Coordinates of C-alpha atoms in Angstrom, one line a residue:
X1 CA 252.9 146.2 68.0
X2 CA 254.8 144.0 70.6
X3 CA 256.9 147.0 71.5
X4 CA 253.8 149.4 72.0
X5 CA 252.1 146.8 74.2
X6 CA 255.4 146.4 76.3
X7 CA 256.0 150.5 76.5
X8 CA 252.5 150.7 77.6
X9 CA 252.7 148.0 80.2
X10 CA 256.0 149.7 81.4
X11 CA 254.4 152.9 81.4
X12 CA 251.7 151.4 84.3
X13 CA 254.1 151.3 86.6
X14 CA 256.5 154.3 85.9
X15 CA 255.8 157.4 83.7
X16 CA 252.3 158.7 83.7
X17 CA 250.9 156.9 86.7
X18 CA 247.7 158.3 86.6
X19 CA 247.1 159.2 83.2
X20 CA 248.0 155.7 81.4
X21 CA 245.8 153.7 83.7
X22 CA 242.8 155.6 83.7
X23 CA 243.0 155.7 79.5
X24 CA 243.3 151.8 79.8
X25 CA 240.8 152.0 82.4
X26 CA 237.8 154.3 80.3
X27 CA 239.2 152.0 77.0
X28 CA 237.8 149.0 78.7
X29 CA 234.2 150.3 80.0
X30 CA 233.9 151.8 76.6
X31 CA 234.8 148.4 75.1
X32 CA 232.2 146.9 78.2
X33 CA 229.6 149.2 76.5
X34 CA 230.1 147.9 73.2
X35 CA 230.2 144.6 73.7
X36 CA 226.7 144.6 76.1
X37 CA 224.6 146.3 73.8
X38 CA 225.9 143.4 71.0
X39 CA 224.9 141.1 73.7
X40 CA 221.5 142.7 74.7
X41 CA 219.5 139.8 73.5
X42 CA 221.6 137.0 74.6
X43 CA 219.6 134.6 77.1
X44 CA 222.3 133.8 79.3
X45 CA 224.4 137.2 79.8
X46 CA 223.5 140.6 81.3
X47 CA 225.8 144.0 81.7
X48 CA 227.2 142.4 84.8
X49 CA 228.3 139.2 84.2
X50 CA 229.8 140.8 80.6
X51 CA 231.8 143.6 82.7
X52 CA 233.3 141.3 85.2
X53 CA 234.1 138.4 81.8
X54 CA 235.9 141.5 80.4
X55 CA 237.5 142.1 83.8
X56 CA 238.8 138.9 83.7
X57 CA 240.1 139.3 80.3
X58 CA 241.8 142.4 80.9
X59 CA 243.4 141.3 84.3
X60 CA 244.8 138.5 81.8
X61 CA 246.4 140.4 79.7
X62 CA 248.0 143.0 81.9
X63 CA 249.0 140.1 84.1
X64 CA 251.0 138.8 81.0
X65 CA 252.4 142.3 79.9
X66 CA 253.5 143.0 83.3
X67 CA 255.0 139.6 83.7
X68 CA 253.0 138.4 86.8
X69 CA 253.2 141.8 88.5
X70 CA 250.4 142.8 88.8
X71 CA 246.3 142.3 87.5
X72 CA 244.7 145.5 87.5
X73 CA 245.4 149.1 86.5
X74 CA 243.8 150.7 89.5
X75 CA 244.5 149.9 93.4
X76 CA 240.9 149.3 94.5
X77 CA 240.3 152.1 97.4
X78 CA 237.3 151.8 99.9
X79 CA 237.1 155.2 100.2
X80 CA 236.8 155.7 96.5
X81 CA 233.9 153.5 96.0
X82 CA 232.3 154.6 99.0
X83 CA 232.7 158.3 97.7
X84 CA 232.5 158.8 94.3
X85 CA 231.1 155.0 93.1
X86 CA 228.3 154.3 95.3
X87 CA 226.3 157.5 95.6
X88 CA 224.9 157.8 92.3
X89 CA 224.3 153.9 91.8
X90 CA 221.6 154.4 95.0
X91 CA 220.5 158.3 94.1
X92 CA 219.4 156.6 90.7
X93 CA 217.9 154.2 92.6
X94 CA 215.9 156.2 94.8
X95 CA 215.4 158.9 92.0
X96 CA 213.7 156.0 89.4
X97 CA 211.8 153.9 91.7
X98 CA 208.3 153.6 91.4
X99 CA 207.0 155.3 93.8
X100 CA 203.5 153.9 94.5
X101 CA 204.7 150.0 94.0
X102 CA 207.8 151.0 96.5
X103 CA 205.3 152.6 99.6
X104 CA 202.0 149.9 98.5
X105 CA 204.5 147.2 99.0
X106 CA 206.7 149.0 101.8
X107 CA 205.5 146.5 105.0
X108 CA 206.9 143.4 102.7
X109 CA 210.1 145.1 101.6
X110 CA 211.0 146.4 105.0
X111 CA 210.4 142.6 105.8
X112 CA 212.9 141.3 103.8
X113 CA 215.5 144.4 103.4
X114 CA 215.6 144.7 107.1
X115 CA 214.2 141.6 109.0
X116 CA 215.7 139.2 106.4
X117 CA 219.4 141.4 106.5
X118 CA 219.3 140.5 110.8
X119 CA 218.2 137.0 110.1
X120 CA 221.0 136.1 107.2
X121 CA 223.5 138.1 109.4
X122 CA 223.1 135.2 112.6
X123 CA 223.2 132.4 110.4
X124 CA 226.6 133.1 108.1
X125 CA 228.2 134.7 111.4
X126 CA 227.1 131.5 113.7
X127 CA 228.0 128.8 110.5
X128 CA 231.2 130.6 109.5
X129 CA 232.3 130.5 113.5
X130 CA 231.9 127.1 114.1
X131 CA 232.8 125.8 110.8
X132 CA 235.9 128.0 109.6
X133 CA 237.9 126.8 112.7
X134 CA 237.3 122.9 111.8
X135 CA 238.8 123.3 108.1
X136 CA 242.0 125.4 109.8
X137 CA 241.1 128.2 109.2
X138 CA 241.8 130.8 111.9
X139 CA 242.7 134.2 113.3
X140 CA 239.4 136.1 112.6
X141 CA 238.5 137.8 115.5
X142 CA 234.7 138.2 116.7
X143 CA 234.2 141.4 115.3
X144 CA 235.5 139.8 112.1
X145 CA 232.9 137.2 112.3
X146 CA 230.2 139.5 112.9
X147 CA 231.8 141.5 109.9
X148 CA 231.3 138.6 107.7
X149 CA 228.2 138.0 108.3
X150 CA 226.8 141.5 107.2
X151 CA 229.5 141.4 104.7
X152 CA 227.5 138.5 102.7
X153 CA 224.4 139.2 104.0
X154 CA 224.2 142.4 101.5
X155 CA 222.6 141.2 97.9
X156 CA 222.9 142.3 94.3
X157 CA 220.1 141.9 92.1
X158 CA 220.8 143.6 89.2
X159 CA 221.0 140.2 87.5
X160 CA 217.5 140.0 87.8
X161 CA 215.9 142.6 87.9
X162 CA 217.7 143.2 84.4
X163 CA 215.1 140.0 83.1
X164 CA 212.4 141.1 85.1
X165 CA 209.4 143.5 83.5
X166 CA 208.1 146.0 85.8
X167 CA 205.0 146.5 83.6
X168 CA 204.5 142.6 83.7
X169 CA 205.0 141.9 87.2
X170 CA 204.6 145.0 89.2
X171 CA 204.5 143.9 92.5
X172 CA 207.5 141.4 92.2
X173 CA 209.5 143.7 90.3
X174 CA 208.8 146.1 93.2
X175 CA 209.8 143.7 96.3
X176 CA 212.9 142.8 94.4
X177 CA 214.0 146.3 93.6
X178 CA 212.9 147.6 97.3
X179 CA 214.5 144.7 99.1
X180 CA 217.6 145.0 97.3
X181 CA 218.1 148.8 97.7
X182 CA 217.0 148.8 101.2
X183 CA 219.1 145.3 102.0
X184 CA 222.3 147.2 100.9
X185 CA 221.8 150.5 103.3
X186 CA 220.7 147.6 106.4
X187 CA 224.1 146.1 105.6
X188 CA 226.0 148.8 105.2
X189 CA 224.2 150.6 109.2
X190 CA 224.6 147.3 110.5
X191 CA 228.1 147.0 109.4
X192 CA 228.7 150.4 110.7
X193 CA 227.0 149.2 113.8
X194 CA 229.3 146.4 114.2
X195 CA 232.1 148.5 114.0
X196 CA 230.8 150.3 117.1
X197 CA 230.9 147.2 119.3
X198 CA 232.4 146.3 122.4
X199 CA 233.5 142.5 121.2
X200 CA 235.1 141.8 124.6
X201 CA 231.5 141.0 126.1
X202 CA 229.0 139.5 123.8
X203 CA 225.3 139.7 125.6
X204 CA 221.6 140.2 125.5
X205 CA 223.1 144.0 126.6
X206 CA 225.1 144.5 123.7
X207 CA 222.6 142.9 121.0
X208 CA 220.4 145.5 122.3
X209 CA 223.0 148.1 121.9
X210 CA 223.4 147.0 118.0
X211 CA 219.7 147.0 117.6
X212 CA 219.2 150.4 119.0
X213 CA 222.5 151.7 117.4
X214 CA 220.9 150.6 114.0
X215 CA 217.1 152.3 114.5
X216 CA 219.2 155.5 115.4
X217 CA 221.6 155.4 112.2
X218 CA 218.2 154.2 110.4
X219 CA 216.2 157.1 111.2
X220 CA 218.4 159.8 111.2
X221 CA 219.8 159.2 108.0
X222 CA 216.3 158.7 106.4
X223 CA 215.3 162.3 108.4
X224 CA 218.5 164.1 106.8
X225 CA 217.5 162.4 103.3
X226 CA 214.0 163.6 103.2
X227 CA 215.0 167.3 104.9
X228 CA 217.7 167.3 101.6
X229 CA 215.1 166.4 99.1
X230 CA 212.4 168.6 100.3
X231 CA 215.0 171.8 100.6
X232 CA 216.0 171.5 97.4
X233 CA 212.4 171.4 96.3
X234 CA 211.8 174.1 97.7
X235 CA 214.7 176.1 96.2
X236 CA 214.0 174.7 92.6
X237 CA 210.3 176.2 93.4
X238 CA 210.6 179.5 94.6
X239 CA 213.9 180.7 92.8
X240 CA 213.2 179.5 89.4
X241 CA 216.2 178.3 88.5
X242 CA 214.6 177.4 84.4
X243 CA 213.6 181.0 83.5
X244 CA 217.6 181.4 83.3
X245 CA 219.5 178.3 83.0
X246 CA 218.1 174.9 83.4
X247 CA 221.9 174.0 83.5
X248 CA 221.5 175.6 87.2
X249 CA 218.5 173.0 88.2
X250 CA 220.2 169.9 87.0
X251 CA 223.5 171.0 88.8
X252 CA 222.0 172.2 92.2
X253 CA 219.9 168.4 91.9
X254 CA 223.3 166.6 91.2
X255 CA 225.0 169.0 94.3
X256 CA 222.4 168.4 96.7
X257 CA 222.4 165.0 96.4
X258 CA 225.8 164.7 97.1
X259 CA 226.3 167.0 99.6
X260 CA 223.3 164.9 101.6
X261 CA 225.2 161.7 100.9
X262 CA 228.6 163.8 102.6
X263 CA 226.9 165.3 105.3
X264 CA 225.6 161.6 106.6
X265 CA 229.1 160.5 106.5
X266 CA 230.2 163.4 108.0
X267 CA 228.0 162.7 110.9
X268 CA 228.8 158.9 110.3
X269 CA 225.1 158.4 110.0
X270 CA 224.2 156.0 106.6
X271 CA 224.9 157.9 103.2
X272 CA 223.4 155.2 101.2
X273 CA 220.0 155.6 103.2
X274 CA 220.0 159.5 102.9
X275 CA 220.8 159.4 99.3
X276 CA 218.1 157.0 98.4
X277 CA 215.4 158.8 100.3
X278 CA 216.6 162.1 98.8
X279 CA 216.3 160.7 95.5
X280 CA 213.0 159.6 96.1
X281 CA 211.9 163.1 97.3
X282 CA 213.7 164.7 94.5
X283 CA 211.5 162.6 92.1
X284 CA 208.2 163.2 94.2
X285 CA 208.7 167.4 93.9
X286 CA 211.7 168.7 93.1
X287 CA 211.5 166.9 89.7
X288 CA 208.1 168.8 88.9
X289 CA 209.7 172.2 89.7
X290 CA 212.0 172.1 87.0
X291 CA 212.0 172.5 83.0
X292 CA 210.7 169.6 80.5
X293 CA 214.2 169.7 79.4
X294 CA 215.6 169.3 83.2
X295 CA 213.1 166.2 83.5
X296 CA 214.3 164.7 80.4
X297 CA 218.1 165.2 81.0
X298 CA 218.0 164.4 85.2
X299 CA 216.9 161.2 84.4
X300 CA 219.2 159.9 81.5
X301 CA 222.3 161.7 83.6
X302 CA 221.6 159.9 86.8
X303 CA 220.8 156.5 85.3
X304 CA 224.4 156.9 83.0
X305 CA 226.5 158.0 86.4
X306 CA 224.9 154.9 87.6
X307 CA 225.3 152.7 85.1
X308 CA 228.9 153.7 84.4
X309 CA 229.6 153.2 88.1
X310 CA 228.1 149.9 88.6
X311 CA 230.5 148.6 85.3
X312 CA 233.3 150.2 86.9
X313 CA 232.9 148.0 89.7
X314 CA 232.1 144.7 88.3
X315 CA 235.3 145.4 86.0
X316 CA 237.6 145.7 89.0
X317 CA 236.4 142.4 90.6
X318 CA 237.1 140.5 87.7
X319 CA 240.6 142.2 87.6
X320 CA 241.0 141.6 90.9
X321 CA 240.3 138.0 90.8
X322 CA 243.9 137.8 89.3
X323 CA 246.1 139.5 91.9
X324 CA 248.8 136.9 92.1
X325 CA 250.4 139.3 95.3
X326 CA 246.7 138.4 97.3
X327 CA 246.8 134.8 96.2
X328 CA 250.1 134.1 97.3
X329 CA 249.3 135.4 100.8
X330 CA 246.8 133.4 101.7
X331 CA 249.3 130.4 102.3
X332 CA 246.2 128.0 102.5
X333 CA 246.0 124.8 100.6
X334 CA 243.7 124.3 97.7
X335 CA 241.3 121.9 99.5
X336 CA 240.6 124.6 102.4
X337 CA 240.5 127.5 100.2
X338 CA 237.5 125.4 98.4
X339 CA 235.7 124.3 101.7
X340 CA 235.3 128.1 103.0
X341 CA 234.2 128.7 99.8
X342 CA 231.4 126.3 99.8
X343 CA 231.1 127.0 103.3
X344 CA 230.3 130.7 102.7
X345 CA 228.2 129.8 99.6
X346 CA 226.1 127.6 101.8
X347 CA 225.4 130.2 104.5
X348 CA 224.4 132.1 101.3
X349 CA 221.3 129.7 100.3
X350 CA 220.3 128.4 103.3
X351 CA 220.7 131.9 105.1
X352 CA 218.3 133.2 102.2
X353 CA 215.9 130.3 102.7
X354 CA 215.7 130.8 106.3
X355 CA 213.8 134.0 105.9
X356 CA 212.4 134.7 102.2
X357 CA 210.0 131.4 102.4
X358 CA 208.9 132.4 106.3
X359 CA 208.6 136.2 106.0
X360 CA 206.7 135.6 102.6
X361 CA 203.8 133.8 104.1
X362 CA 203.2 136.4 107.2
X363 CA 203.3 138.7 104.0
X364 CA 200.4 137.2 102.4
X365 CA 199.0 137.2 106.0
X366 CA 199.0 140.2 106.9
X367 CA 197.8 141.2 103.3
X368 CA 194.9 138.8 103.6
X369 CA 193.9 140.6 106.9
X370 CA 193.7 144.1 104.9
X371 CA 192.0 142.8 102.3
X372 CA 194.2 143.4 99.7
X373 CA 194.3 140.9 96.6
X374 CA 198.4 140.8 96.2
X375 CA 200.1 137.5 97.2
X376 CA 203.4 136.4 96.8
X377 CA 203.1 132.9 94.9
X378 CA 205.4 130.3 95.8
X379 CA 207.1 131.2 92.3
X380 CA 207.2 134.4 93.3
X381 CA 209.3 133.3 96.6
X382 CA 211.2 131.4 94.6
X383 CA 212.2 134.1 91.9
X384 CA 213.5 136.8 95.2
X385 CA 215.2 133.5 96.7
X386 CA 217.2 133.2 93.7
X387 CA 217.2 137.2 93.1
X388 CA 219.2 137.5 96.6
X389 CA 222.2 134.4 96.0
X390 CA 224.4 137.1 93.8
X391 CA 226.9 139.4 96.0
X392 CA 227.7 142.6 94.4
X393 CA 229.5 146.2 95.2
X394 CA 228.9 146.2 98.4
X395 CA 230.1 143.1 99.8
X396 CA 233.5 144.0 97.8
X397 CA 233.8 147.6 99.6
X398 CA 232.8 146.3 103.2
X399 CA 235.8 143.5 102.7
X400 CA 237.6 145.7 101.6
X401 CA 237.2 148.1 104.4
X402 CA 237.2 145.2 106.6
X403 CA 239.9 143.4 105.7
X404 CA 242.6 145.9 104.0
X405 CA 244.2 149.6 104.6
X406 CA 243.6 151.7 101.6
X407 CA 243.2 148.6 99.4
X408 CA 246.4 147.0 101.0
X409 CA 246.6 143.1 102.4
X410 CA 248.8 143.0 105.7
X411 CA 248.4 139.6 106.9
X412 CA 247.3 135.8 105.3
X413 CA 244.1 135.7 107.1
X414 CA 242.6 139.5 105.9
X415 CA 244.4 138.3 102.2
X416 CA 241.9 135.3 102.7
X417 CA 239.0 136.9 103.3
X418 CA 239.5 139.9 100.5
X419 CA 240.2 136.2 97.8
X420 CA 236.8 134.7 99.4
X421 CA 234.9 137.8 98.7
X422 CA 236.4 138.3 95.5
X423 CA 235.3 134.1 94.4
X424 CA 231.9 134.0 95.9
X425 CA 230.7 137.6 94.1
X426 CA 232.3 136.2 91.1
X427 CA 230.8 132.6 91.2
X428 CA 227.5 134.2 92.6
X429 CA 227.6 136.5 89.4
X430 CA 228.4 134.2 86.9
X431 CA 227.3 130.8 87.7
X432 CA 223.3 132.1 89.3
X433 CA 223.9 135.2 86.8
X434 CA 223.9 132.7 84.1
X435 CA 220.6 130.9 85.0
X436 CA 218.8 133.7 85.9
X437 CA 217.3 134.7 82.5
X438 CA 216.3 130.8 81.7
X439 CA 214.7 130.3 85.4
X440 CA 212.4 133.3 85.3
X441 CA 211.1 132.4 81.7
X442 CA 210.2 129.1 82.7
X443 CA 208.9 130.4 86.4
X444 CA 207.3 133.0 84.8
X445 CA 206.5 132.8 81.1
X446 CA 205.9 136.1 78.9
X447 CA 202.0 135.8 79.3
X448 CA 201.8 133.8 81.9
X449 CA 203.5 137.1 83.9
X450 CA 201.2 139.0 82.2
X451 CA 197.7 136.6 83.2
X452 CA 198.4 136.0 86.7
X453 CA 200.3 138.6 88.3
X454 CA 197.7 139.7 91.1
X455 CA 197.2 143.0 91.2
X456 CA 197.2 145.5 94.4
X457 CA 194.1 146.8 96.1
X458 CA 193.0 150.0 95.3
X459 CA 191.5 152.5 98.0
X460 CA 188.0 153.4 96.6
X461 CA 187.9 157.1 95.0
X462 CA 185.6 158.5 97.5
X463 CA 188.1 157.8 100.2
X464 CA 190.8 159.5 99.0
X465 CA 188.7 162.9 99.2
X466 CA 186.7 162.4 102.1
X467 CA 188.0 165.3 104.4
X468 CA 189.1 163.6 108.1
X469 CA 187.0 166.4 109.7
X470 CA 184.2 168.9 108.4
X471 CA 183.1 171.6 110.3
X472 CA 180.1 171.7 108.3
X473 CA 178.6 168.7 109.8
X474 CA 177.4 167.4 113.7
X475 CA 179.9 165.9 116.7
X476 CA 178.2 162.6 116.1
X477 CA 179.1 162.3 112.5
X478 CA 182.9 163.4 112.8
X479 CA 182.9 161.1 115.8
X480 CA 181.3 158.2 113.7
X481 CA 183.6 159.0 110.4
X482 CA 186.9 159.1 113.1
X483 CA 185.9 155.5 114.5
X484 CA 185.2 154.4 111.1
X485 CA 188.8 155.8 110.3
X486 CA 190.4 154.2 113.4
X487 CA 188.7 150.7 112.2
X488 CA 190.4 150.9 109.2
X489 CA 193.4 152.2 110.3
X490 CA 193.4 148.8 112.2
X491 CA 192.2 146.8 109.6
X492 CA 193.9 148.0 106.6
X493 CA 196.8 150.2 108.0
X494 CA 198.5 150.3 104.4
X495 CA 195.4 151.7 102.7
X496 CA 194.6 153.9 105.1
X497 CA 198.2 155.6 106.2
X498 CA 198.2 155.9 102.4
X499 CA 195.4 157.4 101.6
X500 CA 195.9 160.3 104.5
X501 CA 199.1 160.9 103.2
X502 CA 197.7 161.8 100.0
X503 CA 195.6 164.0 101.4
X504 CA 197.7 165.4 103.5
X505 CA 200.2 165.6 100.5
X506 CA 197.8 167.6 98.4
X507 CA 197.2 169.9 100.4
X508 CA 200.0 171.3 102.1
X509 CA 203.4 169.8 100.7
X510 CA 202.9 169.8 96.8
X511 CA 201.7 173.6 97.1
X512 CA 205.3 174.0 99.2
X513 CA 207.5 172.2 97.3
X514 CA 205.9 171.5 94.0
X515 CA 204.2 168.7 92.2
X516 CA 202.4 168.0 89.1
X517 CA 202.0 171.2 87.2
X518 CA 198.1 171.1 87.8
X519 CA 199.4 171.6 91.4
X520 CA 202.3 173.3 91.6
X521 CA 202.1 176.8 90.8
X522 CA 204.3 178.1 87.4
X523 CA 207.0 180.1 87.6

């Protein structure tokens, strides 16, 4: 047995370098599906915190085998995850979402998923630059800083989300699940952004620059997301694709996406952005237009490409954790190496603090101006606090791209910051990971969730069918129904934008690109 272990590990390194690792590699996740569903029930561990203990594990043992070579089978690449790893995690994403919860709650979420990114950014940026240099830690450059900054400003909150029930608590499900998927694409623009900058001369001038860098790679990408989704609707609906082969639907849905997410990148516009927003389009028409076989198989495909993706990750972090060739490199003693540490896990909570609590209450403000009955308790707050401490994929990848070239350390001070990363995702996972389950079922008990979630407003029927002009009737009733529409457009902007949309939905984009099949037209 010895002997096999030893050919195998010798085998990593020489003969079959590609084959031998990924085997090991698809071994593992298989043995990381196994071992979550045994642990389905457990109160204190979810699929992430399992993948990356298992990571761990297997970092172990091929650190042994190898005799201290080396931790990991696979040499992490950027480009990989940022190719093949991450667009199907935030299709999925955008392709399950609940629709109605996402756009009823869409004011809040932009709040936090945007506002909240900017606001996190300053603070870890500002702390890390006056504090890193007074533990003796130095040679990060501004642009570095500002890197940082976006780099643990970007969230993971699979950990709770996996203990949350959306039926229970709709609206907080929502705002978690929005913030986190929109957080990730402001990261990744603003990163992007970052990148962009002139570093030489920080100002008022160039703040402005990020800022209106961002909006750009912000709307454009969302435009080239929702021009994808809607072509491909409009294929699946006038070519019928099912009377032949509902193979062909599924594959031209899983093609388009992709080839949205490469075009954006191509463009260097946001990929995660236009991927989410075609999955959401996808899910509003294209996902009507095909067979009940198509519906049924889209969604378990996407959700397993995503699933398996997301394990893949977590996996490699906890290998990673081990790479004795990173550790050496950093050439910092123990004592610093723990202060940035808690250093960067401070910036963390009080960074999350500084806007969640704030942003929270003009939420319920604003809300209580339209009239609508939602309001985020202060357990609420406290539950997408603590839903925003974990870092995830996409701190990893933007360190990685950061800090490394093609998943290669060249100097002590990038080796530090790829270790730092590395820690604080894993103490972030584990450690708050761990408490997650046990703090929401005492925040929010099982029929407590149930008793006081508050519930959304809901537009009246009649105003979802009352035409916004009729020929049939005088100038001074359109005039009167067009201020009473501008009055509410004022008062309850949310309601009202929404309810138009419908409208305006009904009756000339779901005959275009499909909808329910009492709209869209059969094949």
């Amino acid at each position: 047995m010895m002997m096999l272990l030893r050919d195998l590990a010798r085998n990593v390194g020489t003969a079959h370098a590609q084959v031998v690792p990924i085997t090991v590699f698809v071994a593992v996740l298989c043995l990381c599906l196994v071992v979550g569903h045994l642990l389905e029930e457990n109160r204190w561990m979810n699929e992430s915190i399992t993948a990356i203990l298992i990571g761990l594990l297997s970092g172990a043992i091929i650190l042994v085998l190898s005799k201290g070579k080396s931790s990991h089978i696979l040499r992490f690449n950027e480009e990989l995850f940022f190719i093949y790893l991450l667009p199907p995690i935030i299709f999925n994403a955008g392709f399950q979402v609940k629709k109605k919860q996402f756009f009823q709650n869409f004011f809040t979420i932009m709040l936090f998923g945007v506002v909240g990114v900017f606001i996190s950014t300053f603070i870890i940026t500002v702390g890390s630059w006056w504090i890193f240099p007074r533990l003796n830690f130095i040679g990060l450059t501004a642009r570095d800083y500002l890197a940082v900054g976006t780099i643990f400003s970007s969230t993971d909150t699979v950990c709770t989300l996996q203990v949350l029930h959306q039926d229970e608590t709709p609206l907080l499900y929502s705002i978690v699940f929005g913030e986190g998927v929109v957080n990730d694409a402001t990261s990744v623009v603003l990163f992007n952004a970052v990148q962009k900058l002139d570093v030489t001369r920080l100002d008022g001038k160039n703040a402005l620059h990020i800022v209106g860098d961002f909006l750009y790679l912000f709307t454009a990408s969302t435009g080239l997301g929702v021009i994808a989704g809607l072509l491909t609707s409009f294929c699946l609906k006038t070519l019928c694709f099912g009377r032949h082969s509902s193979v062909r639907e599924i594959a031209l849905m899983v093609l388009m996406a992709y080839l949205s997410y490469m075009l954006a990148e191509l463009l260097e516009l946001s990929g995660i952005l236009t991927v989410f927003f075609c999955g959401i389009l996808m899910s509003h028409y294209a996902w009507h237009n095909v067979t009940e076989s198509s519906r049924i198989t889209t969604r378990h495909v996407f959700a397993m490409m995503s699933f398996v993706a997301e394990t893949f990750i977590f996996l490699y972090v906890g290998m990673d954790a081990l790479d004795i060739e990173k550790w050496k490199m950093t050439k910092l003693s123990f004592g610093t190496l723990i202060g940035i540490y808690s250093t960067l896990l401070m910036l963390i909570l009080v960074g999350r603090a500084a806007f969640v609590f704030p942003l929270s209450a003009f939420s319920n403000y604003i809300n209580r101006r339209a009239d609508r009955t939602s309001t985020i308790t202060l357990k609420h707050q406290v539950v997408i606090w603590w839903a925003g401490l974990m870092r995830g994929a996409v701190s990893i990848a933007l360190a990685f791209k950061q800090f490394t070239y093609s998943g290669v350390t060249t100097d002590p001070v990038s080796a530090t910051m790829i270790t730092n990363t590395i820690i604080v995702v894993l103490f972030s996972t584990l450690v708050f990971g761990f408490l997650t389950k046990p703090l929401i079922h005492w925040l929010l008990p099982h029929s407590a969730a149930n008793g006081q979630q508050p519930r959304e407003g809901k537009m009246p029927k009649e105003d979802m069918t009352v035409p916004l002009l009729s020929l049939e009737e005088s100038a001074a009733t359109n005039l009167l129904r067009a201020k009473d529409s501008l009055s509410m457009l004022i008062e309850r902007p949310v309601h009202t934008i929404h309810s138009y949309w419908r409208k305006f939905d009904d009756a000339y984009m779901r005959p275009i690109f499909g909808g329910p099949s009492h709209i869209s037209s059969a094949c």
